Amino acid sequence: MVLDRVPLHPIVEPVQKKVYIESYGCQMNVSDSEVVASILAKDGYTPVKSAEEADLVLLNTCSIREKAEYTVLQRINEMNNLKARNKGLKVGVLGCMAERMREDLLEKKKVVDLVVGPDAYRTLPDLLEKVGTGQKAVNVLLSREETYGEIEPVRLDTNGVTAFVTIMRGCDNMCAFCVVPFTRGRERSRDAESIVRECAQLVRDGYKEVTLLGQNVDSYKFASPQPLSKGEGLSEQHISQEKVDFADLLEMVALACPTLRIRYSTSHPKDMTDKVLAVMARYDNICKYIHLPVQSGSSDVLKRMNRGYDRAWYLERMASIRRHMPDCAISTDIIAGFCGETEEDHEATLALIREVQYDMAFMFKYSERPKTLAARKYPDDVPEDVKGRRLAEVIETQKAASAQRMLGYVGQLHEVLVEGVSKRSAENVFGRNSQNSIVILPRYADGVELTPGTFVKARIDSATPGSLKGSIHSIVSTLALPA
Ligand code: 5AD
Ligand code: SF4
């Protein structure tokens, strides 16, 4: 009898481990999760689309308001059921809650194996090795230098059209209500060349839009140790430049990637310069949209919030935006019921909303956060029902302002970048105009399907406070080149 030959050296397939990363909170967390996926890819992990399939579940968390933390704490509890079904499963908490709660998180939530703060992701492979031996692992060290600059992110949940690129980390502003300086540490800017390189790679990978991310992009500052090397489209002026501010960076990306639409977030009213506005106005591929959080319309409240500007300064910045770009859309963040906010202060916020006419706003009830200046210095003295009523009034006022702005677009021709099929109807697609409004369009134009990534000239036919509806005027295969 002849036996099948058994190889002397059996071939051992490398074990492919599977990671599922769930991101909460801001766009920065989505971007960080892509850095984490890249670090883990080198350690043999492939990203999967559900927690049920994974060997490792990572929750990239947000601490900005108590409610955000509560949502994550509920989700951590659900991990107990998953672990009961999958004994080998490991669970990690990343991001702001990891930084804020540290070892306490392991104590309070036994299901958690791993706690890693936003500046410690490079140590994930070592920490996971420790977790593999049955121990718990923590690293919440903050850094003054870490920017993950050279790490090429693994794009997760991508539509293949729009992507985020982080340009700076941390925040030095110390707004009285905000926990971010405590969870994300000191501000530092990423090497300008690595940002331009990442954007150019996005173009090669077929992406059509990038959002440059930072807590306060207007204070981006990078001092190149040597003159920048010659890259695509960079002018002599940029190449010899050693200090790059945000306006310079925007221009560098606009020039290096003329077919890429460029957005950014978040601006700070105290730091937003006319130089940035002039660059935005100069390049067609920089979107005419600014997210400029005001937080309150009352100068007294702004002072207590430690925002570094007053109502008059903010309105002057608004006027400057309109002078540079009459077609620019503006959105904002507003907090209702901050410590000591009076009815008069609240009315000032409502009046500001009516005056500015934001296209869109994110609106919140004040939520006291441990360690912040406000938590230490001011009583959280606006009663919960008053906060609720004021927030409702802010939302109502903003809805009317949005409706006005959106109605103003009816009849205009807008360039829309198609992102995908509408969730409401398979007959329609959705995309965004330069002003960042959602535009719904018919999916087919003369029998041609509008696939994600297509630029369309659309006529705006109707508007709701949240979106626009349009018809196709013409298909432009690529973004108009900058002037
Ligand atoms: N309570 C309510 N809203 C807050 N934000 C930040 N901290 C708090 C807080 N403690 C809001 C601000 C900020 C946005 C990201 O979240 O409006 O701009
Ligand atoms: Fe928080 Fe203010 Fe920094 Fe924004 S600018 S992250 S609100 S401290």
Coordinates of C-alpha atoms and ligand atoms in Angstrom, one line a residue:
M1 CA 0.0 0.0 0.0
V2 CA 1.3 3.4 -0.9
L3 CA 0.7 6.1 1.6
D4 CA 0.2 9.7 0.5
R5 CA 3.4 11.4 0.9
V6 CA 3.5 13.6 4.0
P7 CA 5.7 16.7 3.6
L8 CA 8.7 16.6 5.9
H9 CA 8.2 20.3 6.8
P10 CA 4.5 21.0 7.0
I11 CA 3.7 24.4 5.6
V12 CA 2.4 26.6 8.4
E13 CA 0.0 29.3 7.1
P14 CA 0.4 32.5 9.0
V15 CA -2.6 33.0 11.2
Q16 CA -4.7 35.9 10.0
K17 CA -6.1 37.7 13.0
K18 CA -9.2 39.8 12.6
V19 CA -9.8 43.2 14.1
Y20 CA -13.1 45.1 14.2
I21 CA -12.7 48.8 15.0
E22 CA -15.7 50.9 16.0
S23 CA -15.3 54.7 16.0
Y24 CA -17.3 57.1 18.1
G25 CA -17.3 60.9 18.2
C26 CA -15.4 63.2 15.8
Q27 CA -13.9 62.7 12.4
M28 CA -10.5 62.7 14.1
N29 CA -11.4 59.3 15.7
V30 CA -12.3 57.9 12.3
S31 CA -9.0 59.0 11.0
D32 CA -7.1 57.6 14.0
S33 CA -8.9 54.2 13.6
E34 CA -7.3 54.1 10.1
V35 CA -3.9 54.7 11.6
V36 CA -4.6 51.9 14.1
A37 CA -5.7 49.6 11.3
S38 CA -2.4 50.3 9.6
I39 CA -0.3 49.6 12.7
L40 CA -2.2 46.3 13.3
A41 CA -2.0 45.3 9.6
K42 CA 1.8 45.0 10.2
D43 CA 1.0 42.8 13.2
G44 CA -1.0 40.4 11.0
Y45 CA -4.5 41.8 11.6
T46 CA -7.1 42.2 8.8
P47 CA -10.0 44.6 9.4
V48 CA -13.5 42.9 9.4
K49 CA -16.9 44.5 9.2
S50 CA -18.6 43.2 12.4
A51 CA -17.6 42.5 16.0
E52 CA -19.0 38.9 15.6
E53 CA -16.3 38.0 13.1
A54 CA -13.4 39.5 15.1
D55 CA -10.7 38.1 17.4
L56 CA -10.1 41.7 18.6
V57 CA -12.7 44.4 19.0
L58 CA -11.4 48.0 19.5
L59 CA -13.8 50.8 20.5
N60 CA -12.3 54.2 19.6
T61 CA -14.1 56.4 22.1
C62 CA -15.2 60.0 22.7
S63 CA -15.4 61.9 26.0
I64 CA -16.7 65.2 24.8
R65 CA -20.1 64.9 26.6
E66 CA -21.3 62.6 29.3
K67 CA -23.9 61.2 26.9
A68 CA -21.1 60.1 24.4
E69 CA -19.3 58.3 27.2
Y70 CA -22.6 56.6 28.3
T71 CA -23.2 55.2 24.8
V72 CA -19.7 53.6 24.8
L73 CA -20.1 52.2 28.3
Q74 CA -23.4 50.5 27.2
R75 CA -21.5 49.1 24.2
I76 CA -18.7 47.8 26.4
N77 CA -21.4 45.9 28.4
E78 CA -22.6 44.3 25.2
M79 CA -19.1 42.9 24.8
N80 CA -19.8 40.5 27.7
N81 CA -22.3 38.6 25.5
L82 CA -19.9 38.4 22.6
K83 CA -17.1 37.1 24.9
A84 CA -19.4 34.4 26.2
R85 CA -19.9 33.2 22.6
N86 CA -16.2 33.7 21.5
K87 CA -13.9 32.8 24.4
G88 CA -10.8 34.0 22.6
L89 CA -12.2 37.5 21.9
K90 CA -10.2 40.4 23.3
V91 CA -11.7 43.9 23.8
G92 CA -9.8 47.2 23.8
V93 CA -10.8 50.8 24.5
L94 CA -8.9 53.4 22.5
G95 CA -9.2 57.2 22.3
C96 CA -10.4 59.9 24.7
M97 CA -12.2 57.6 27.2
A98 CA -9.1 55.5 27.5
E99 CA -7.1 58.6 28.3
R100 CA -9.6 60.0 30.7
M101 CA -10.5 56.8 32.6
R102 CA -7.3 54.9 32.3
E103 CA -6.9 51.9 34.7
D104 CA -10.3 52.7 36.2
L105 CA -11.8 51.4 33.0
L106 CA -10.2 48.0 33.5
E107 CA -11.5 48.0 37.1
K108 CA -15.0 49.0 36.3
K109 CA -15.4 47.0 33.1
K110 CA -13.9 43.5 33.6
V111 CA -14.6 42.7 30.0
V112 CA -12.0 45.2 28.8
D113 CA -8.5 43.7 28.2
L114 CA -6.7 46.7 26.8
V115 CA -6.7 50.5 27.3
V116 CA -4.7 52.7 24.9
G117 CA -4.7 56.5 24.7
P118 CA -4.5 58.5 21.4
D119 CA -0.7 58.9 21.4
A120 CA 0.2 55.3 22.2
Y121 CA -1.1 53.4 19.2
R122 CA 2.4 52.5 18.0
T123 CA 2.7 50.3 21.1
L124 CA -0.4 48.3 20.3
P125 CA 1.5 45.2 19.0
D126 CA 3.5 45.0 22.3
L127 CA 0.4 45.6 24.4
L128 CA -1.5 42.9 22.4
E129 CA 1.3 40.4 23.1
K130 CA 0.8 41.0 26.8
V131 CA -2.9 40.6 26.4
G132 CA -2.3 37.3 24.6
T133 CA -0.7 36.0 27.8
G134 CA -3.8 36.6 29.7
Q135 CA -2.8 39.9 31.3
K136 CA -4.4 43.3 31.0
A137 CA -2.5 46.1 29.2
V138 CA -2.6 49.9 29.5
N139 CA -0.7 52.7 27.8
V140 CA -2.1 56.2 28.1
L141 CA 1.1 58.2 27.8
L142 CA 0.6 61.5 26.0
S143 CA 3.3 62.8 23.7
R144 CA 4.4 66.2 22.6
E145 CA 5.7 64.9 19.3
E146 CA 3.6 62.0 18.1
T147 CA 1.8 62.8 14.8
Y148 CA 1.8 59.3 13.2
G149 CA 3.2 61.3 10.2
E150 CA 4.7 58.6 8.1
I151 CA 2.1 55.9 8.8
E152 CA 0.0 55.2 5.7
P153 CA -3.6 54.7 7.0
V154 CA -5.6 51.7 6.0
R155 CA -8.9 53.2 4.8
L156 CA -11.9 51.7 6.7
D157 CA -15.5 51.8 5.7
T158 CA -14.5 53.9 2.7
N159 CA -16.8 55.0 -0.1
G160 CA -13.7 55.3 -2.2
V161 CA -14.5 59.0 -2.9
T162 CA -13.9 61.0 0.3
A163 CA -11.2 60.6 2.9
F164 CA -9.8 62.2 6.0
V165 CA -6.1 63.3 6.5
T166 CA -5.0 64.4 10.0
I167 CA -2.7 67.4 9.9
M168 CA -2.3 68.1 13.6
R169 CA -3.1 66.6 16.9
G170 CA -4.0 67.8 20.4
C171 CA -5.2 71.3 21.4
D172 CA -3.6 74.1 23.5
N173 CA -6.7 76.3 23.7
M174 CA -8.2 75.3 27.1
C175 CA -11.8 76.3 26.3
A176 CA -13.4 76.1 29.8
F177 CA -15.9 73.4 28.8
C178 CA -13.7 71.1 26.8
V179 CA -12.1 67.9 27.8
V180 CA -10.0 67.5 24.6
P181 CA -6.8 69.2 25.9
F182 CA -6.8 66.6 28.7
T183 CA -7.5 63.6 26.5
R184 CA -5.5 64.5 23.4
G185 CA -2.7 66.5 24.9
R186 CA -0.6 69.3 23.6
E187 CA -1.0 70.7 20.1
R188 CA 1.5 69.5 17.4
S189 CA 1.6 69.7 13.7
R190 CA 2.4 67.0 11.2
D191 CA 5.2 67.3 8.7
A192 CA 3.8 69.2 5.7
E193 CA 5.4 67.0 3.1
S194 CA 3.9 63.9 4.5
I195 CA 0.5 65.5 4.4
V196 CA 1.0 66.5 0.7
R197 CA 2.3 63.0 0.0
E198 CA -0.7 61.3 1.6
C199 CA -3.1 63.6 -0.4
A200 CA -1.3 62.8 -3.7
Q201 CA -1.6 59.0 -2.8
L202 CA -5.4 59.5 -2.3
V203 CA -5.6 60.9 -5.8
R204 CA -3.7 57.9 -7.2
D205 CA -6.1 55.6 -5.3
G206 CA -9.0 57.3 -7.1
Y207 CA -10.3 59.5 -4.2
K208 CA -11.9 62.8 -5.2
E209 CA -12.1 64.7 -1.9
V210 CA -10.0 65.1 1.2
T211 CA -10.8 66.7 4.6
L212 CA -7.8 68.0 6.4
L213 CA -8.4 67.4 10.1
G214 CA -7.2 69.1 13.3
Q215 CA -8.8 70.4 16.5
N216 CA -7.7 73.9 15.5
V217 CA -6.3 73.9 12.0
D218 CA -5.7 77.6 12.0
S219 CA -2.9 77.2 14.4
Y220 CA -1.2 74.6 12.2
K221 CA 2.5 75.4 12.1
F222 CA 5.3 73.3 10.8
A223 CA 8.9 74.3 10.7
S224 CA 10.7 72.1 8.2
P225 CA 14.2 71.2 9.2
Q226 CA 15.2 71.8 5.6
P227 CA 13.7 73.3 2.5
L228 CA 10.8 71.2 1.2
S229 CA 11.8 68.9 -1.6
K230 CA 10.3 69.3 -5.0
G231 CA 6.9 67.6 -5.2
E232 CA 4.1 67.6 -7.7
G233 CA 2.9 71.2 -8.5
L234 CA 4.8 72.9 -5.7
S235 CA 6.0 76.3 -6.6
E236 CA 9.5 77.6 -6.0
Q237 CA 8.1 79.7 -3.2
H238 CA 6.9 76.6 -1.3
I239 CA 10.0 74.6 -2.0
S240 CA 12.2 77.2 -0.4
Q241 CA 9.8 77.7 2.5
E242 CA 10.9 76.5 5.9
K243 CA 7.9 77.6 8.0
V244 CA 4.5 76.4 6.8
D245 CA 1.3 77.8 8.3
F246 CA -2.2 76.6 7.6
A247 CA -2.7 78.9 4.6
D248 CA 0.6 77.7 3.1
L249 CA -0.4 74.1 3.7
L250 CA -3.8 74.5 2.0
E251 CA -2.2 76.1 -1.0
M252 CA 0.4 73.3 -1.2
V253 CA -2.3 70.6 -1.2
A254 CA -4.4 72.6 -3.7
L255 CA -1.5 72.9 -6.1
A256 CA -0.1 69.4 -5.7
C257 CA -3.6 67.8 -6.1
P258 CA -5.6 70.0 -8.6
T259 CA -8.2 67.4 -9.2
L260 CA -8.9 66.8 -5.5
R261 CA -11.6 68.7 -3.7
I262 CA -10.2 70.0 -0.4
R263 CA -12.1 70.6 2.8
Y264 CA -10.9 71.1 6.3
S265 CA -12.1 71.2 9.9
T266 CA -12.1 72.7 12.5
S267 CA -11.4 76.4 12.4
H268 CA -11.1 78.6 15.4
P269 CA -12.6 82.2 15.2
K270 CA -9.7 83.7 17.2
D271 CA -7.1 82.2 14.8
M272 CA -8.8 82.2 11.4
T273 CA -6.7 84.5 9.2
D274 CA -7.5 86.5 6.1
K275 CA -4.5 84.7 4.5
V276 CA -6.4 81.4 4.8
L277 CA -9.5 83.1 3.3
A278 CA -7.5 84.5 0.4
V279 CA -6.1 81.0 -0.4
M280 CA -9.6 79.5 -0.2
A281 CA -10.9 82.2 -2.6
R282 CA -8.0 81.6 -5.0
Y283 CA -8.4 77.9 -5.6
D284 CA -11.5 76.3 -7.1
N285 CA -10.6 73.0 -5.7
I286 CA -10.8 74.3 -2.1
C287 CA -14.4 74.0 -1.0
K288 CA -16.3 77.1 -0.1
Y289 CA -17.3 75.9 3.3
I290 CA -16.1 76.8 6.8
H291 CA -17.0 75.1 10.1
L292 CA -16.5 77.9 12.6
P293 CA -17.8 77.1 16.1
V294 CA -19.2 80.1 17.8
Q295 CA -20.4 78.3 21.0
S296 CA -22.4 81.3 22.3
G297 CA -23.6 84.7 21.0
S298 CA -22.9 86.4 24.3
S299 CA -19.6 88.1 24.9
D300 CA -19.9 87.4 28.7
V301 CA -20.4 83.7 28.1
L302 CA -17.6 83.6 25.6
K303 CA -15.3 85.2 28.1
R304 CA -16.2 82.6 30.7
M305 CA -15.7 79.9 28.1
N306 CA -12.2 81.2 27.6
R307 CA -12.7 81.3 23.8
G308 CA -10.4 84.2 23.2
Y309 CA -12.8 86.3 21.1
D310 CA -16.1 88.2 21.7
R311 CA -19.2 88.6 19.7
A312 CA -18.0 91.6 17.7
W313 CA -14.7 89.8 16.7
Y314 CA -16.7 86.8 15.6
L315 CA -19.0 88.9 13.5
E316 CA -16.0 90.7 11.9
R317 CA -14.6 87.3 10.9
M318 CA -17.9 86.4 9.4
A319 CA -17.9 89.6 7.4
S320 CA -14.4 88.9 6.2
I321 CA -15.5 85.4 5.0
R322 CA -18.3 87.0 3.1
R323 CA -16.0 89.6 1.6
H324 CA -13.5 87.0 0.4
M325 CA -16.1 84.4 -0.7
P326 CA -19.7 85.6 -1.1
D327 CA -20.7 82.0 -1.9
C328 CA -19.1 80.5 1.2
A329 CA -21.3 78.3 3.5
I330 CA -20.7 78.5 7.2
S331 CA -21.6 76.0 9.9
T332 CA -21.1 76.2 13.6
D333 CA -21.3 74.5 17.0
I334 CA -23.4 76.0 19.8
I335 CA -23.6 75.1 23.5
A336 CA -26.9 75.9 25.3
G337 CA -26.9 76.4 29.1
F338 CA -23.2 76.9 29.8
C339 CA -22.4 77.9 33.4
G340 CA -24.0 81.2 34.4
E341 CA -25.9 81.6 31.0
T342 CA -28.8 84.1 31.5
E343 CA -31.9 84.5 29.4
E344 CA -30.3 87.6 27.9
D345 CA -27.2 85.6 27.0
H346 CA -29.4 82.9 25.4
E347 CA -31.3 85.6 23.5
A348 CA -28.0 86.9 22.2
T349 CA -27.2 83.5 20.8
L350 CA -30.6 83.3 19.1
A351 CA -30.0 86.8 17.6
L352 CA -26.6 85.8 16.3
I353 CA -28.0 82.7 14.6
R354 CA -30.6 84.9 12.9
E355 CA -27.9 87.4 11.9
V356 CA -25.3 85.0 10.6
Q357 CA -27.7 82.6 8.8
Y358 CA -25.7 79.4 9.2
D359 CA -26.1 76.7 6.6
M360 CA -25.9 74.1 9.4
A361 CA -25.1 73.8 13.1
F362 CA -24.3 71.2 15.7
M363 CA -26.1 72.1 18.9
F364 CA -25.6 70.7 22.4
K365 CA -26.6 71.1 26.0
Y366 CA -23.7 71.9 28.2
S367 CA -22.3 68.8 29.9
E368 CA -19.8 69.3 32.7
R369 CA -16.6 67.4 32.1
P370 CA -14.2 66.5 34.9
K371 CA -10.9 68.4 35.2
T372 CA -12.0 71.2 32.8
L373 CA -11.7 74.9 33.9
A374 CA -15.5 75.2 34.0
A375 CA -15.8 72.1 36.3
R376 CA -13.2 73.6 38.6
K377 CA -14.3 77.2 38.6
Y378 CA -18.0 77.6 37.7
P379 CA -21.1 75.9 39.1
D380 CA -23.1 74.0 36.5
D381 CA -26.1 76.2 37.5
V382 CA -28.5 76.2 34.5
P383 CA -31.2 73.7 35.5
E384 CA -31.6 70.7 33.2
D385 CA -35.1 71.7 32.0
V386 CA -33.9 75.3 31.2
K387 CA -31.0 73.8 29.2
G388 CA -33.5 71.6 27.4
R389 CA -35.8 74.5 26.5
R390 CA -32.9 76.7 25.4
L391 CA -31.5 74.0 23.2
A392 CA -34.9 73.5 21.6
E393 CA -35.1 77.2 20.9
V394 CA -31.6 77.2 19.4
I395 CA -32.5 74.3 17.2
E396 CA -35.7 75.9 16.1
T397 CA -34.0 79.2 15.3
Q398 CA -31.2 77.4 13.4
K399 CA -33.7 75.3 11.4
A400 CA -35.4 78.5 10.1
A401 CA -32.0 80.0 9.2
S402 CA -30.9 76.8 7.4
A403 CA -34.2 76.8 5.5
Q404 CA -33.6 80.4 4.4
R405 CA -30.0 79.6 3.3
M406 CA -31.0 76.4 1.4
L407 CA -33.9 78.2 -0.4
G408 CA -31.3 80.7 -1.6
Y409 CA -29.6 78.0 -3.5
V410 CA -32.7 77.1 -5.6
G411 CA -32.2 77.9 -9.2
Q412 CA -28.4 77.9 -9.0
L413 CA -26.0 75.6 -10.8
H414 CA -23.8 73.7 -8.3
E415 CA -20.9 71.2 -8.8
V416 CA -21.8 68.1 -6.9
L417 CA -19.5 65.2 -6.2
V418 CA -21.6 62.0 -6.1
E419 CA -20.9 59.8 -3.0
G420 CA -23.4 57.0 -3.3
V421 CA -27.0 55.7 -3.8
S422 CA -29.5 57.5 -1.7
K423 CA -30.7 55.5 1.4
R424 CA -34.3 56.7 0.8
S425 CA -34.6 55.6 -2.9
A426 CA -32.5 53.5 -5.2
E427 CA -33.6 55.8 -8.0
N428 CA -31.5 58.6 -6.6
V429 CA -27.9 59.3 -5.7
F430 CA -26.6 61.7 -3.1
G431 CA -23.5 63.9 -3.1
R432 CA -22.3 67.3 -1.8
N433 CA -21.8 70.6 -3.3
S434 CA -18.8 72.8 -2.5
Q435 CA -20.8 74.3 0.4
N436 CA -21.1 70.9 1.9
S437 CA -24.9 70.6 1.5
I438 CA -26.3 67.2 0.7
V439 CA -27.7 67.2 -2.9
I440 CA -30.1 64.5 -4.1
L441 CA -30.0 63.8 -7.8
P442 CA -31.6 61.3 -10.2
R443 CA -29.4 58.2 -10.4
Y444 CA -29.5 58.0 -14.2
A445 CA -28.8 60.8 -16.7
D446 CA -29.8 59.9 -20.3
G447 CA -29.3 56.2 -19.4
V448 CA -25.9 56.8 -17.9
E449 CA -25.5 55.9 -14.2
L450 CA -24.0 58.5 -11.9
T451 CA -21.5 56.3 -10.0
P452 CA -19.7 57.4 -6.8
G453 CA -16.8 59.8 -7.6
T454 CA -18.6 61.5 -10.6
F455 CA -18.7 65.3 -10.6
V456 CA -22.0 66.6 -11.9
K457 CA -23.2 70.2 -12.7
A458 CA -26.6 70.2 -11.1
R459 CA -29.4 72.7 -11.2
I460 CA -30.9 73.0 -7.7
D461 CA -34.7 72.6 -8.0
S462 CA -35.9 72.5 -4.4
A463 CA -34.7 72.6 -0.8
T464 CA -35.5 71.4 2.7
P465 CA -33.5 72.7 5.8
G466 CA -31.3 69.6 5.6
S467 CA -30.8 68.9 1.9
L468 CA -31.2 70.1 -1.7
K469 CA -32.8 68.3 -4.6
G470 CA -31.4 68.9 -8.1
S471 CA -31.5 67.8 -11.7
I472 CA -28.5 67.1 -13.9
H473 CA -27.3 69.8 -16.1
S474 CA -24.1 68.1 -17.3
I475 CA -21.6 65.5 -16.2
V476 CA -18.1 66.8 -15.6
S477 CA -15.8 63.8 -15.3
T478 CA -13.3 65.7 -13.3
L479 CA -13.1 68.8 -11.0
A480 CA -12.6 72.1 -12.8
L481 CA -8.9 73.0 -12.6
P482 CA -8.0 75.8 -10.3
A483 CA -7.7 79.3 -11.8
Ligands
5AD1 N1 -20.7 70.2 26.7 C1 -21.4 70.4 25.6 N2 -20.8 70.5 24.3 C2 -19.5 70.5 24.3 N3 -18.6 70.6 23.2 C3 -17.4 70.5 23.7 N4 -17.4 70.2 25.0 C4 -18.7 70.3 25.4 C5 -19.3 70.1 26.6 N5 -18.6 69.9 27.8 C6 -19.1 70.9 21.9 C7 -18.5 72.2 21.4 C8 -17.4 71.8 20.4 C9 -18.0 70.5 19.9 C10 -17.0 69.6 19.2 O1 -18.6 69.9 21.0 O2 -19.5 72.9 20.7 O3 -17.2 72.7 19.4
SF4_2 FE1 -11.9 71.9 22.8 FE2 -11.6 74.5 22.4 FE3 -9.6 72.9 21.7 FE4 -11.9 72.9 20.3 S1 -10.5 74.6 20.5 S2 -10.8 71.1 21.0 S3 -13.4 73.3 21.9 S4 -10.3 73.2 23.8

